Amino acid sequence: MASASPNQNSSLNHLLPPNWKTKITEWLQEDIPSFDYGGYVVGEKETTAILYGKSEGIVAGVPFFTEIFEQLGCRVEWHVKEGEVLKPIQTCAHVYGPVRQILIGERTALNMMARCSGIASQAHRLRILKDKNGFKGVIAGTRKTTPGFRLVEKYGMLVGGADTHRMDLSSMIMLKDNHVWSTGSITAAVQKAKAVGGFALKIEVECRSEEEADEAIAAGADIVMLDNYEGDALKIAAGNIKQRWAAKGRQVLVECSGGVTEQNIESYFCDAIDIISLGSMTQGVSFVDFSLKVQKNA
């Protein structure tokens, strides 16, 4: 089957930080903080469960799913690869272990797979539109992620072929309207940011006009975000900014954001835009449907 991204491979789990497994421990603790009443009913008999993919989408979240069951003393055997396109109804994996332990992990694992795969599927569809239109820039997510679940959601973006954008407040300095208003001016905000961020961190400034973009670039910003621009106004502004600063020997990245969706993103594609970011990659995204069924005669 086709994979989500031509650059996708099975080693994305090598990106995960050392503490990622503790997140899964916390998920399990949240779902069973005291007695396991249902587990008492079924006991510890060894059994097999099958993970079915029940709707179309991109498979994402494999290492998290596997770790959930490994922490419960179970074993997972996969029949699909991460990034693969699901054709429902499809057998994705077998889970082997004590029935009680499988049922403890069932809902946590399904919730994670549904959301991670939904985000990967959205990213994949956006990647197809980018390639179809020959857009040379970057399609990125945002920091509009679920608290405590960001690692999984950003992982899903990568599996689907999108850029994660900044991972957190420590990854890049982004100065938005509240930063500017609280500091007094774009120039003052950028100068203060540069004083602590040093050479290693890029600075991006949210701008509502070409004048604000010019002020940000003059102050030392690396990226300007044209927020809530639409159609020709966006393309004209981005082109003017690029041309004006290229004449002065400055190369600057231009990002657009605000109101971009899968349905309208093609109207934002142009050579003067380097990055298009979408909060809708994580907010309101449709999930991919999975189910985990214990085999009756196992």
Short mmCIF file of N, CA, C and O in Angstrom, two decimals, residues 7 25-26 42 68-69 78 84 87 101 118 121 150 161 181 209 214-215 222 236 246 251-252 268 275 278 284:
data_model
loop_
_atom_site.label_atom_id
_atom_site.label_comp_id
_atom_site.label_asym_id
_atom_site.label_seq_id
_atom_site.Cartn_x
_atom_site.Cartn_y
_atom_site.Cartn_z
N ASN A 7 8.90 10.72 2.07
CA ASN A 7 10.05 10.73 2.97
C ASN A 7 9.80 9.92 4.24
O ASN A 7 10.65 9.82 5.10
N THR A 25 2.32 5.80 30.82
CA THR A 25 2.03 5.36 32.20
C THR A 25 0.97 6.26 32.83
O THR A 25 0.05 5.78 33.50
N GLU A 26 1.08 7.55 32.59
CA GLU A 26 0.10 8.50 33.13
C GLU A 26 -1.29 8.28 32.53
O GLU A 26 -2.30 8.37 33.23
N VAL A 42 -13.38 -10.66 33.95
CA VAL A 42 -12.80 -11.46 32.85
C VAL A 42 -11.58 -12.27 33.28
O VAL A 42 -11.25 -13.29 32.66
N ILE A 68 1.65 1.03 25.05
CA ILE A 68 0.52 0.88 25.97
C ILE A 68 0.38 -0.58 26.38
O ILE A 68 0.28 -0.91 27.57
N PHE A 69 0.41 -1.47 25.40
CA PHE A 69 0.20 -2.88 25.71
C PHE A 69 1.44 -3.55 26.28
O PHE A 69 1.34 -4.47 27.10
N TRP A 78 2.12 -6.24 14.35
CA TRP A 78 1.53 -5.32 13.38
C TRP A 78 1.46 -5.95 11.99
O TRP A 78 2.37 -6.67 11.57
N GLU A 84 0.81 4.03 6.34
CA GLU A 84 0.07 3.30 5.32
C GLU A 84 -1.37 3.81 5.22
O GLU A 84 -1.96 4.25 6.20
N LYS A 87 -7.56 0.75 4.13
CA LYS A 87 -8.71 0.42 3.29
C LYS A 87 -9.65 -0.42 4.13
O LYS A 87 -9.44 -1.62 4.29
N GLN A 101 -5.64 -7.49 30.95
CA GLN A 101 -4.66 -6.47 30.59
C GLN A 101 -4.98 -5.85 29.23
O GLN A 101 -4.81 -4.65 29.03
N GLY A 118 -6.11 10.52 12.71
CA GLY A 118 -6.92 11.58 12.12
C GLY A 118 -6.08 12.78 11.72
O GLY A 118 -6.27 13.37 10.65
N SER A 121 -3.99 11.89 8.74
CA SER A 121 -4.82 11.86 7.54
C SER A 121 -5.06 13.27 7.00
O SER A 121 -5.01 13.50 5.79
N ARG A 150 0.40 16.74 23.12
CA ARG A 150 1.08 17.42 22.01
C ARG A 150 2.05 16.51 21.27
O ARG A 150 2.13 16.54 20.03
N GLY A 161 3.08 13.85 6.67
CA GLY A 161 3.87 14.59 5.70
C GLY A 161 3.82 16.10 5.86
O GLY A 161 4.20 16.84 4.94
N TRP A 181 1.81 44.55 22.16
CA TRP A 181 1.04 45.52 22.93
C TRP A 181 1.57 45.64 24.35
O TRP A 181 1.60 46.73 24.92
N SER A 209 0.00 44.27 8.80
CA SER A 209 0.17 45.15 7.64
C SER A 209 1.60 45.04 7.12
O SER A 209 2.49 44.52 7.81
N ASP A 214 7.60 45.39 7.82
CA ASP A 214 8.85 46.12 7.60
C ASP A 214 9.53 46.48 8.92
O ASP A 214 10.75 46.37 9.05
N GLU A 215 8.73 46.89 9.90
CA GLU A 215 9.31 47.22 11.21
C GLU A 215 9.93 45.99 11.85
O GLU A 215 11.03 46.05 12.42
N ASP A 222 13.33 37.13 11.75
CA ASP A 222 13.69 36.19 10.70
C ASP A 222 12.47 35.79 9.86
O ASP A 222 12.61 35.44 8.69
N ILE A 236 -0.25 39.91 -2.75
CA ILE A 236 0.37 41.21 -3.05
C ILE A 236 1.28 41.65 -1.91
O ILE A 236 2.42 42.07 -2.12
N ALA A 246 14.53 42.00 -0.47
CA ALA A 246 15.56 41.38 -1.32
C ALA A 246 16.43 42.45 -1.95
O ALA A 246 17.65 42.27 -2.12
N GLN A 251 17.05 38.37 3.16
CA GLN A 251 16.14 37.28 2.87
C GLN A 251 15.30 37.02 4.12
O GLN A 251 15.84 36.85 5.21
N VAL A 252 14.01 37.01 3.94
CA VAL A 252 13.11 36.82 5.08
C VAL A 252 12.04 35.80 4.69
O VAL A 252 11.62 35.73 3.54
N TYR A 268 -4.25 30.07 -1.14
CA TYR A 268 -3.12 30.71 -0.46
C TYR A 268 -1.79 30.38 -1.12
O TYR A 268 -0.77 30.99 -0.79
N ILE A 275 5.55 29.60 4.22
CA ILE A 275 4.92 28.71 5.20
C ILE A 275 3.43 29.02 5.27
O ILE A 275 3.05 30.20 5.36
N LEU A 278 -1.81 25.89 9.81
CA LEU A 278 -3.23 25.65 10.01
C LEU A 278 -3.51 25.11 11.41
O LEU A 278 -3.03 24.01 11.75
N GLY A 284 -10.72 20.21 15.54
CA GLY A 284 -11.89 19.83 14.76
C GLY A 284 -11.61 18.78 13.71
O GLY A 284 -12.44 18.54 12.82
#
